[in-house]
Amino acid sequence: MKIDIEERTLHFKQPAGTSRGVYTTRRIWLVSVSDGSAVGRGECAPLPQLSCDDIPDYGDVLRRFCDEVEQTGEIPYEALRDYPSMLFGLETAMLSLRSNLSPLTSHSSPLTPHPLPLLFDTPFSRGEVGIPINGLVWMGSFEEMQQRIEQKLEQGFRCVKLKIGAIDFDAEIALLKQIRQRFGPRDVELRVDANGAFAYEEALYKLELLSQYALHSIEQPIRAGQWANMAELCRESPLPIALDEELIGVNDPETKRQMLNIIKPRYIILKPSLHGGMMGCREWIDCARDMDIGSWITSALESNIGLNAIAQFCADVYGTSTARRGEMMPQGLGTGQLFTDNIPMPLEIRGDKLYIVHSS
């Protein structure tokens, strides 16, 4: 077994604004695992200043883990718990290799288009159904966000997620009011993501104001690491709270259960690159189900290599039979169109669903 690593920089079509700053480029590492007759590819994509494995010597550490996999043929899951983006990339590559759908001769370069490997055998992976997704509206000026919301609604999205916390809060309230004047909660589901932007002292007041607009939920209203404060907000908030950044770095199964038991959120939002790879996300989902806590999965600004893996994983975890019946919650899988130089793959958004398009 041989593993090659290629470092790449992707470029955003438009700056992607969050409360933590603005992204214009995205640094990723592509791993290609070959057994001599077939190849599998995965993506390791830590987020700067956010991932628990955003480390200065990332490439060197990844190489050491790849060397171990080359020697043993197995992923060292326990050793990789604290390196979720590396674990996710290697999980994807090994699943891709074992699918036997990626002949080595057909795509010797990671830049060339290739058929999607069947990582999980589901109706979605076979191209029979789509996964419902939310339309993501990035932070910007009032006018920019207003225009982006209009675009998402025109494209047919019935669930829209807004990044908030960067512009004036009153302006963000005005945007939500404007949407609700045109579309009721039965017409458009609204989610907001604060990325920890609210101070704890003002958070409950802001949550009460936001709740006037029949929002589905708010992600991470205050910064992570304040378990007692977050628990109080979850008890007192009139608006359902979803945890996101709070889960980063919580990689031990027992600590996961302890944290959820203390905070008791309504939802958790899972990103395999941040929250333990596929293995760690399955642990989170099982734990949350035991406590009657809902969940959904999102991508974290990966290329199409990572997005494809996350989407197929999502279909396997939640079951695309629910998608066929229209019962699956909208997932956060609409980031594949963000880059000017994304890796070509047959992923397609139609209306508010993501599909895999297999060639006939």
mmCIF file of C-alpha atoms in Angstrom:
data_model
loop_
_atom_site.group_PDB
_atom_site.id
_atom_site.type_symbol
_atom_site.label_atom_id
_atom_site.label_comp_id
_atom_site.label_asym_id
_atom_site.label_seq_id
_atom_site.Cartn_x
_atom_site.Cartn_y
_atom_site.Cartn_z
ATOM 1 C CA MET A 1 0.000 0.000 0.000
ATOM 2 C CA LYS A 2 1.268 3.464 -0.905
ATOM 3 C CA ILE A 3 -0.111 6.860 0.170
ATOM 4 C CA ASP A 4 0.697 10.106 -1.613
ATOM 5 C CA ILE A 5 -0.114 13.545 -0.173
ATOM 6 C CA GLU A 6 -0.737 16.692 -2.196
ATOM 7 C CA GLU A 7 -1.187 20.097 -0.569
ATOM 8 C CA ARG A 8 -3.494 22.466 -2.434
ATOM 9 C CA THR A 9 -4.992 25.930 -2.016
ATOM 10 C CA LEU A 10 -8.572 26.515 -3.155
ATOM 11 C CA HIS A 11 -9.867 30.010 -3.948
ATOM 12 C CA PHE A 12 -13.307 31.289 -3.012
ATOM 13 C CA LYS A 13 -15.453 32.829 -5.726
ATOM 14 C CA GLN A 14 -16.525 35.435 -3.170
ATOM 15 C CA PRO A 15 -15.065 36.099 0.293
ATOM 16 C CA ALA A 16 -16.774 33.881 2.869
ATOM 17 C CA GLY A 17 -17.507 35.950 5.962
ATOM 18 C CA THR A 18 -17.978 34.571 9.465
ATOM 19 C CA SER A 19 -17.854 36.181 12.890
ATOM 20 C CA ARG A 20 -14.282 34.875 13.135
ATOM 21 C CA GLY A 21 -13.111 36.594 9.969
ATOM 22 C CA VAL A 22 -13.264 36.333 6.198
ATOM 23 C CA TYR A 23 -11.944 33.419 4.141
ATOM 24 C CA THR A 24 -10.590 34.058 0.638
ATOM 25 C CA THR A 25 -8.562 30.839 0.265
ATOM 26 C CA ARG A 26 -8.795 27.305 1.650
ATOM 27 C CA ARG A 27 -5.785 25.079 2.313
ATOM 28 C CA ILE A 28 -6.328 21.323 2.021
ATOM 29 C CA TRP A 29 -4.296 18.121 1.821
ATOM 30 C CA LEU A 30 -5.388 15.376 -0.585
ATOM 31 C CA VAL A 31 -4.371 11.818 0.268
ATOM 32 C CA SER A 32 -4.299 9.124 -2.431
ATOM 33 C CA VAL A 33 -4.103 5.507 -1.243
ATOM 34 C CA SER A 34 -3.034 2.916 -3.817
ATOM 35 C CA ASP A 35 -2.776 -0.852 -3.598
ATOM 36 C CA GLY A 36 -1.185 -1.122 -7.041
ATOM 37 C CA SER A 37 -4.400 -1.803 -8.919
ATOM 38 C CA ALA A 38 -6.832 0.724 -7.483
ATOM 39 C CA VAL A 39 -6.682 4.096 -5.771
ATOM 40 C CA GLY A 40 -8.812 5.855 -3.185
ATOM 41 C CA ARG A 41 -8.761 9.543 -2.378
ATOM 42 C CA GLY A 42 -9.615 11.539 0.689
ATOM 43 C CA GLU A 43 -9.383 15.121 1.861
ATOM 44 C CA CYS A 44 -7.809 16.462 5.025
ATOM 45 C CA ALA A 45 -9.023 20.026 5.549
ATOM 46 C CA PRO A 46 -8.491 21.656 8.966
ATOM 47 C CA LEU A 47 -10.048 25.091 9.474
ATOM 48 C CA PRO A 48 -7.553 27.768 10.586
ATOM 49 C CA GLN A 49 -7.904 28.823 14.237
ATOM 50 C CA LEU A 50 -10.869 26.490 14.694
ATOM 51 C CA SER A 51 -9.926 22.839 14.162
ATOM 52 C CA CYS A 52 -8.355 21.099 17.141
ATOM 53 C CA ASP A 53 -5.760 19.729 14.707
ATOM 54 C CA ASP A 54 -4.888 23.082 13.134
ATOM 55 C CA ILE A 55 -1.193 22.690 13.934
ATOM 56 C CA PRO A 56 1.950 24.260 12.396
ATOM 57 C CA ASP A 57 3.446 20.923 11.364
ATOM 58 C CA TYR A 58 0.187 19.519 9.969
ATOM 59 C CA GLY A 59 1.771 18.087 6.824
ATOM 60 C CA ASP A 60 4.515 16.301 8.764
ATOM 61 C CA VAL A 61 2.093 14.764 11.271
ATOM 62 C CA LEU A 62 -0.213 13.652 8.456
ATOM 63 C CA ARG A 63 2.749 12.016 6.714
ATOM 64 C CA ARG A 64 3.614 10.040 9.858
ATOM 65 C CA PHE A 65 0.069 8.708 10.145
ATOM 66 C CA CYS A 66 0.062 7.850 6.440
ATOM 67 C CA ASP A 67 3.331 5.951 6.906
ATOM 68 C CA GLU A 68 1.692 3.893 9.651
ATOM 69 C CA VAL A 69 -1.301 3.099 7.433
ATOM 70 C CA GLU A 70 1.078 2.094 4.623
ATOM 71 C CA GLN A 71 2.786 -0.377 6.943
ATOM 72 C CA THR A 72 -0.277 -1.860 8.643
ATOM 73 C CA GLY A 73 -3.047 -1.399 6.070
ATOM 74 C CA GLU A 74 -5.292 -0.140 8.873
ATOM 75 C CA ILE A 75 -6.312 3.286 10.193
ATOM 76 C CA PRO A 76 -5.080 3.925 13.782
ATOM 77 C CA TYR A 77 -8.452 5.251 14.953
ATOM 78 C CA GLU A 78 -7.627 5.812 18.608
ATOM 79 C CA ALA A 79 -4.362 7.616 17.818
ATOM 80 C CA LEU A 80 -6.245 9.861 15.367
ATOM 81 C CA ARG A 81 -9.016 10.915 17.772
ATOM 82 C CA ASP A 82 -7.338 14.287 18.333
ATOM 83 C CA TYR A 83 -6.714 14.761 14.581
ATOM 84 C CA PRO A 84 -10.257 14.655 13.164
ATOM 85 C CA SER A 85 -9.536 16.170 9.755
ATOM 86 C CA MET A 86 -6.720 13.657 9.179
ATOM 87 C CA LEU A 87 -8.941 10.799 10.340
ATOM 88 C CA PHE A 88 -11.739 11.889 8.017
ATOM 89 C CA GLY A 89 -9.395 12.103 5.034
ATOM 90 C CA LEU A 90 -7.962 8.650 5.663
ATOM 91 C CA GLU A 91 -11.416 7.147 6.311
ATOM 92 C CA THR A 92 -12.594 8.555 2.979
ATOM 93 C CA ALA A 93 -9.538 7.348 1.080
ATOM 94 C CA MET A 94 -9.762 3.808 2.465
ATOM 95 C CA LEU A 95 -13.501 3.557 1.768
ATOM 96 C CA SER A 96 -12.863 4.845 -1.737
ATOM 97 C CA LEU A 97 -10.088 2.308 -2.295
ATOM 98 C CA ARG A 98 -12.245 -0.574 -1.091
ATOM 99 C CA SER A 99 -15.145 0.438 -3.327
ATOM 100 C CA ASN A 100 -13.073 -0.739 -6.321
ATOM 101 C CA LEU A 101 -14.622 2.040 -8.397
ATOM 102 C CA SER A 102 -11.461 4.093 -8.789
ATOM 103 C CA PRO A 103 -9.037 2.371 -11.189
ATOM 104 C CA LEU A 104 -5.555 3.837 -10.875
ATOM 105 C CA THR A 105 -5.152 4.414 -14.594
ATOM 106 C CA SER A 106 -8.324 6.486 -14.929
ATOM 107 C CA HIS A 107 -7.283 9.434 -12.764
ATOM 108 C CA SER A 108 -3.581 9.621 -12.118
ATOM 109 C CA SER A 109 -3.942 13.312 -11.245
ATOM 110 C CA PRO A 110 -6.257 14.556 -8.467
ATOM 111 C CA LEU A 111 -7.242 17.426 -10.769
ATOM 112 C CA THR A 112 -8.994 15.261 -13.354
ATOM 113 C CA PRO A 113 -12.710 14.437 -13.143
ATOM 114 C CA HIS A 114 -13.566 10.891 -12.135
ATOM 115 C CA PRO A 115 -16.608 8.796 -11.218
ATOM 116 C CA LEU A 116 -17.731 8.956 -7.624
ATOM 117 C CA PRO A 117 -16.778 5.944 -5.523
ATOM 118 C CA LEU A 118 -19.651 4.192 -3.801
ATOM 119 C CA LEU A 119 -18.493 4.785 -0.229
ATOM 120 C CA PHE A 120 -21.829 3.594 1.198
ATOM 121 C CA ASP A 121 -24.478 1.644 -0.669
ATOM 122 C CA THR A 122 -27.546 3.875 -0.307
ATOM 123 C CA PRO A 123 -30.237 5.191 -2.674
ATOM 124 C CA PHE A 124 -28.471 8.583 -2.556
ATOM 125 C CA SER A 125 -25.084 7.123 -3.455
ATOM 126 C CA ARG A 126 -26.706 5.227 -6.333
ATOM 127 C CA GLY A 127 -28.173 8.499 -7.643
ATOM 128 C CA GLU A 128 -31.786 7.542 -6.958
ATOM 129 C CA VAL A 129 -32.714 10.293 -4.474
ATOM 130 C CA GLY A 130 -31.391 13.654 -3.333
ATOM 131 C CA ILE A 131 -30.558 14.917 0.133
ATOM 132 C CA PRO A 132 -32.437 18.077 1.215
ATOM 133 C CA ILE A 133 -30.022 20.894 2.044
ATOM 134 C CA ASN A 134 -30.224 24.417 3.399
ATOM 135 C CA GLY A 135 -29.262 27.473 1.403
ATOM 136 C CA LEU A 136 -26.336 29.195 3.115
ATOM 137 C CA VAL A 137 -26.219 33.008 3.290
ATOM 138 C CA TRP A 138 -22.790 34.302 4.266
ATOM 139 C CA MET A 139 -22.190 37.415 6.315
ATOM 140 C CA GLY A 140 -21.936 40.710 4.506
ATOM 141 C CA SER A 141 -23.484 44.133 4.411
ATOM 142 C CA PHE A 142 -27.263 44.458 4.755
ATOM 143 C CA GLU A 143 -27.591 44.852 0.996
ATOM 144 C CA GLU A 144 -25.326 41.890 0.237
ATOM 145 C CA MET A 145 -27.157 39.585 2.609
ATOM 146 C CA GLN A 146 -30.513 40.757 1.311
ATOM 147 C CA GLN A 147 -29.451 39.938 -2.250
ATOM 148 C CA ARG A 148 -28.080 36.531 -1.249
ATOM 149 C CA ILE A 149 -31.317 35.646 0.547
ATOM 150 C CA GLU A 150 -33.306 36.543 -2.555
ATOM 151 C CA GLN A 151 -31.050 34.333 -4.670
ATOM 152 C CA LYS A 152 -31.509 31.351 -2.377
ATOM 153 C CA LEU A 153 -35.276 31.729 -2.358
ATOM 154 C CA GLU A 154 -35.353 32.062 -6.151
ATOM 155 C CA GLN A 155 -33.254 28.895 -6.447
ATOM 156 C CA GLY A 156 -35.983 27.006 -4.595
ATOM 157 C CA PHE A 157 -34.511 26.590 -1.130
ATOM 158 C CA ARG A 158 -37.143 25.999 1.544
ATOM 159 C CA CYS A 159 -34.597 26.153 4.369
ATOM 160 C CA VAL A 160 -32.202 29.104 4.584
ATOM 161 C CA LYS A 161 -29.347 29.467 7.035
ATOM 162 C CA LEU A 162 -27.973 32.943 7.787
ATOM 163 C CA LYS A 163 -24.601 33.667 9.299
ATOM 164 C CA ILE A 164 -25.123 36.461 11.837
ATOM 165 C CA GLY A 165 -22.968 38.355 14.311
ATOM 166 C CA ALA A 166 -20.848 40.521 11.997
ATOM 167 C CA ILE A 167 -23.096 43.417 11.005
ATOM 168 C CA ASP A 168 -25.296 45.481 13.304
ATOM 169 C CA PHE A 169 -27.711 43.215 15.207
ATOM 170 C CA ASP A 170 -30.640 45.527 14.464
ATOM 171 C CA ALA A 171 -29.883 45.178 10.752
ATOM 172 C CA GLU A 172 -29.876 41.403 11.070
ATOM 173 C CA ILE A 173 -33.235 41.554 12.862
ATOM 174 C CA ALA A 174 -34.530 43.727 10.016
ATOM 175 C CA LEU A 175 -33.460 41.093 7.498
ATOM 176 C CA LEU A 176 -35.297 38.363 9.371
ATOM 177 C CA LYS A 177 -38.382 40.549 9.709
ATOM 178 C CA GLN A 178 -38.311 41.234 5.985
ATOM 179 C CA ILE A 179 -38.218 37.522 5.182
ATOM 180 C CA ARG A 180 -41.029 36.691 7.595
ATOM 181 C CA GLN A 181 -43.216 39.439 6.134
ATOM 182 C CA ARG A 182 -43.015 37.598 2.814
ATOM 183 C CA PHE A 183 -42.706 33.970 3.883
ATOM 184 C CA GLY A 184 -44.224 32.254 6.888
ATOM 185 C CA PRO A 185 -42.493 29.424 8.775
ATOM 186 C CA ARG A 186 -44.428 26.837 6.739
ATOM 187 C CA ASP A 187 -43.027 28.328 3.553
ATOM 188 C CA VAL A 188 -39.388 28.871 4.559
ATOM 189 C CA GLU A 189 -37.482 27.410 7.488
ATOM 190 C CA LEU A 190 -34.950 29.881 8.892
ATOM 191 C CA ARG A 191 -31.806 28.908 10.762
ATOM 192 C CA VAL A 192 -29.192 31.318 12.068
ATOM 193 C CA ASP A 193 -25.589 30.707 13.038
ATOM 194 C CA ALA A 194 -23.904 33.127 15.431
ATOM 195 C CA ASN A 195 -20.544 31.288 15.524
ATOM 196 C CA GLY A 196 -20.232 32.264 19.203
ATOM 197 C CA ALA A 197 -20.590 35.999 18.499
ATOM 198 C CA PHE A 198 -22.911 36.917 21.403
ATOM 199 C CA ALA A 199 -21.606 37.902 24.814
ATOM 200 C CA TYR A 200 -23.206 35.730 27.488
ATOM 201 C CA GLU A 201 -24.642 38.762 29.305
ATOM 202 C CA GLU A 202 -26.654 39.846 26.268
ATOM 203 C CA ALA A 203 -27.342 36.446 24.716
ATOM 204 C CA LEU A 204 -30.726 35.689 26.294
ATOM 205 C CA TYR A 205 -32.072 39.126 25.339
ATOM 206 C CA LYS A 206 -30.959 38.612 21.740
ATOM 207 C CA LEU A 207 -32.415 35.104 21.674
ATOM 208 C CA GLU A 208 -35.766 36.493 22.810
ATOM 209 C CA LEU A 209 -35.716 39.068 20.006
ATOM 210 C CA LEU A 210 -34.774 36.442 17.430
ATOM 211 C CA SER A 211 -37.515 34.089 18.604
ATOM 212 C CA GLN A 212 -40.154 36.541 17.336
ATOM 213 C CA TYR A 213 -39.384 35.402 13.791
ATOM 214 C CA ALA A 214 -40.221 31.701 14.151
ATOM 215 C CA LEU A 215 -36.672 30.494 13.639
ATOM 216 C CA HIS A 216 -35.917 26.794 13.545
ATOM 217 C CA SER A 217 -32.775 27.179 15.681
ATOM 218 C CA ILE A 218 -29.641 29.169 16.404
ATOM 219 C CA GLU A 219 -26.171 27.662 16.258
ATOM 220 C CA GLN A 220 -23.618 28.410 18.942
ATOM 221 C CA PRO A 221 -24.926 31.737 20.324
ATOM 222 C CA ILE A 222 -21.946 32.165 22.703
ATOM 223 C CA ARG A 223 -18.343 31.054 22.364
ATOM 224 C CA ALA A 224 -17.485 27.463 23.148
ATOM 225 C CA GLY A 225 -16.149 26.278 26.489
ATOM 226 C CA GLN A 226 -18.769 27.883 28.751
ATOM 227 C CA TRP A 227 -20.698 24.740 29.623
ATOM 228 C CA ALA A 228 -22.583 26.186 32.590
ATOM 229 C CA ASN A 229 -23.578 29.351 30.710
ATOM 230 C CA MET A 230 -24.596 27.396 27.624
ATOM 231 C CA ALA A 231 -26.637 25.012 29.778
ATOM 232 C CA GLU A 232 -28.497 27.957 31.294
ATOM 233 C CA LEU A 233 -29.203 29.418 27.855
ATOM 234 C CA CYS A 234 -30.528 26.065 26.644
ATOM 235 C CA ARG A 235 -32.877 25.954 29.650
ATOM 236 C CA GLU A 236 -34.095 29.541 29.347
ATOM 237 C CA SER A 237 -34.009 30.286 25.622
ATOM 238 C CA PRO A 238 -37.337 30.520 23.756
ATOM 239 C CA LEU A 239 -35.341 29.584 20.647
ATOM 240 C CA PRO A 240 -33.888 26.061 20.153
ATOM 241 C CA ILE A 241 -30.092 26.050 20.465
ATOM 242 C CA ALA A 242 -27.756 23.871 18.406
ATOM 243 C CA LEU A 243 -24.152 23.189 19.375
ATOM 244 C CA ASP A 244 -21.390 23.338 16.780
ATOM 245 C CA GLU A 245 -18.025 24.771 17.869
ATOM 246 C CA GLU A 246 -18.813 23.451 21.361
ATOM 247 C CA LEU A 247 -18.127 19.942 20.077
ATOM 248 C CA ILE A 248 -14.651 20.688 18.711
ATOM 249 C CA GLY A 249 -11.900 18.982 20.655
ATOM 250 C CA VAL A 250 -14.328 16.844 22.669
ATOM 251 C CA ASN A 251 -13.098 13.545 21.277
ATOM 252 C CA ASP A 252 -13.432 11.113 24.175
ATOM 253 C CA PRO A 253 -16.754 9.180 24.085
ATOM 254 C CA GLU A 254 -17.405 9.581 27.812
ATOM 255 C CA THR A 255 -16.731 13.331 27.698
ATOM 256 C CA LYS A 256 -19.137 13.658 24.784
ATOM 257 C CA ARG A 257 -21.896 12.080 26.832
ATOM 258 C CA GLN A 258 -21.017 14.180 29.878
ATOM 259 C CA MET A 259 -21.110 17.428 27.916
ATOM 260 C CA LEU A 260 -24.467 16.699 26.285
ATOM 261 C CA ASN A 261 -25.906 15.632 29.628
ATOM 262 C CA ILE A 262 -24.826 18.928 31.219
ATOM 263 C CA ILE A 263 -25.767 21.348 28.439
ATOM 264 C CA LYS A 264 -28.829 19.508 27.064
ATOM 265 C CA PRO A 265 -29.059 21.301 23.691
ATOM 266 C CA ARG A 266 -31.950 20.752 21.317
ATOM 267 C CA TYR A 267 -29.610 19.891 18.450
ATOM 268 C CA ILE A 268 -25.995 19.189 17.633
ATOM 269 C CA ILE A 269 -24.437 19.950 14.248
ATOM 270 C CA LEU A 270 -21.735 17.632 13.030
ATOM 271 C CA LYS A 271 -18.826 18.237 10.683
ATOM 272 C CA PRO A 272 -16.660 15.130 10.182
ATOM 273 C CA SER A 273 -13.529 17.233 9.567
ATOM 274 C CA LEU A 274 -14.009 18.948 12.941
ATOM 275 C CA HIS A 275 -15.882 16.471 15.101
ATOM 276 C CA GLY A 276 -13.980 13.211 14.946
ATOM 277 C CA GLY A 277 -14.236 11.999 11.388
ATOM 278 C CA MET A 278 -16.967 9.523 10.513
ATOM 279 C CA MET A 279 -16.173 7.408 13.576
ATOM 280 C CA GLY A 280 -16.492 10.347 15.970
ATOM 281 C CA CYS A 281 -19.669 11.655 14.342
ATOM 282 C CA ARG A 282 -21.334 8.257 14.701
ATOM 283 C CA GLU A 283 -20.477 8.381 18.414
ATOM 284 C CA TRP A 284 -21.997 11.867 18.716
ATOM 285 C CA ILE A 285 -25.177 10.803 16.887
ATOM 286 C CA ASP A 286 -25.651 7.666 18.978
ATOM 287 C CA CYS A 287 -25.131 9.602 22.191
ATOM 288 C CA ALA A 288 -27.509 12.376 21.105
ATOM 289 C CA ARG A 289 -30.216 9.889 20.131
ATOM 290 C CA ASP A 290 -30.024 8.323 23.580
ATOM 291 C CA MET A 291 -30.792 11.758 25.050
ATOM 292 C CA ASP A 292 -33.470 12.706 22.500
ATOM 293 C CA ILE A 293 -31.212 15.389 20.997
ATOM 294 C CA GLY A 294 -31.574 16.001 17.263
ATOM 295 C CA SER A 295 -28.684 16.352 14.845
ATOM 296 C CA TRP A 296 -27.755 17.137 11.293
ATOM 297 C CA ILE A 297 -24.533 17.076 9.298
ATOM 298 C CA THR A 298 -22.763 19.854 7.426
ATOM 299 C CA SER A 299 -19.630 20.240 5.387
ATOM 300 C CA ALA A 300 -16.842 22.553 6.561
ATOM 301 C CA LEU A 301 -15.645 24.236 3.375
ATOM 302 C CA GLU A 302 -14.092 21.107 1.914
ATOM 303 C CA SER A 303 -13.574 20.537 -1.785
ATOM 304 C CA ASN A 304 -15.885 18.156 -3.630
ATOM 305 C CA ILE A 305 -13.756 15.217 -2.456
ATOM 306 C CA GLY A 306 -14.755 15.891 1.139
ATOM 307 C CA LEU A 307 -18.293 17.027 0.275
ATOM 308 C CA ASN A 308 -19.006 13.795 -1.580
ATOM 309 C CA ALA A 309 -17.814 11.725 1.379
ATOM 310 C CA ILE A 310 -19.836 13.778 3.870
ATOM 311 C CA ALA A 311 -22.988 13.522 1.754
ATOM 312 C CA GLN A 312 -22.676 9.755 1.336
ATOM 313 C CA PHE A 313 -21.944 9.404 5.057
ATOM 314 C CA CYS A 314 -24.997 11.520 5.868
ATOM 315 C CA ALA A 315 -27.209 9.295 3.718
ATOM 316 C CA ASP A 316 -25.848 6.213 5.452
ATOM 317 C CA VAL A 317 -26.310 7.626 8.963
ATOM 318 C CA TYR A 318 -29.795 9.065 8.573
ATOM 319 C CA GLY A 319 -31.138 6.830 5.809
ATOM 320 C CA THR A 320 -32.221 8.140 2.438
ATOM 321 C CA SER A 321 -35.521 6.301 2.768
ATOM 322 C CA THR A 322 -36.494 9.251 4.947
ATOM 323 C CA ALA A 323 -35.319 11.606 2.188
ATOM 324 C CA ARG A 324 -37.563 9.812 -0.301
ATOM 325 C CA ARG A 325 -40.518 10.408 2.003
ATOM 326 C CA GLY A 326 -39.488 14.027 2.530
ATOM 327 C CA GLU A 327 -38.727 13.459 6.208
ATOM 328 C CA MET A 328 -34.957 14.060 6.395
ATOM 329 C CA MET A 329 -33.957 17.347 7.986
ATOM 330 C CA PRO A 330 -32.176 19.735 5.599
ATOM 331 C CA GLN A 331 -28.441 19.143 5.852
ATOM 332 C CA GLY A 332 -25.638 21.667 5.377
ATOM 333 C CA LEU A 333 -24.147 20.306 2.167
ATOM 334 C CA GLY A 334 -24.340 23.257 -0.208
ATOM 335 C CA THR A 335 -20.733 24.467 -0.052
ATOM 336 C CA GLY A 336 -19.469 22.699 -3.169
ATOM 337 C CA GLN A 337 -20.084 25.740 -5.366
ATOM 338 C CA LEU A 338 -17.891 28.111 -3.364
ATOM 339 C CA PHE A 339 -14.539 27.657 -5.120
ATOM 340 C CA THR A 340 -13.226 28.774 -8.495
ATOM 341 C CA ASP A 341 -10.900 25.762 -8.661
ATOM 342 C CA ASN A 342 -12.880 22.975 -7.016
ATOM 343 C CA ILE A 343 -12.149 19.372 -7.918
ATOM 344 C CA PRO A 344 -14.644 18.257 -10.596
ATOM 345 C CA MET A 345 -17.117 15.636 -9.396
ATOM 346 C CA PRO A 346 -20.671 14.792 -10.511
ATOM 347 C CA LEU A 347 -22.432 16.440 -7.573
ATOM 348 C CA GLU A 348 -25.397 18.568 -8.529
ATOM 349 C CA ILE A 349 -27.834 20.798 -6.649
ATOM 350 C CA ARG A 350 -31.369 20.751 -8.041
ATOM 351 C CA GLY A 351 -33.738 23.053 -6.223
ATOM 352 C CA ASP A 352 -33.032 22.383 -2.558
ATOM 353 C CA LYS A 353 -31.527 18.904 -2.894
ATOM 354 C CA LEU A 354 -28.039 17.568 -3.528
ATOM 355 C CA TYR A 355 -27.744 14.699 -6.003
ATOM 356 C CA ILE A 356 -25.071 12.390 -7.299
ATOM 357 C CA VAL A 357 -25.281 12.199 -11.085
ATOM 358 C CA HIS A 358 -24.027 8.898 -12.469
ATOM 359 C CA SER A 359 -23.161 8.728 -16.146
ATOM 360 C CA SER A 360 -25.337 6.347 -18.116
#
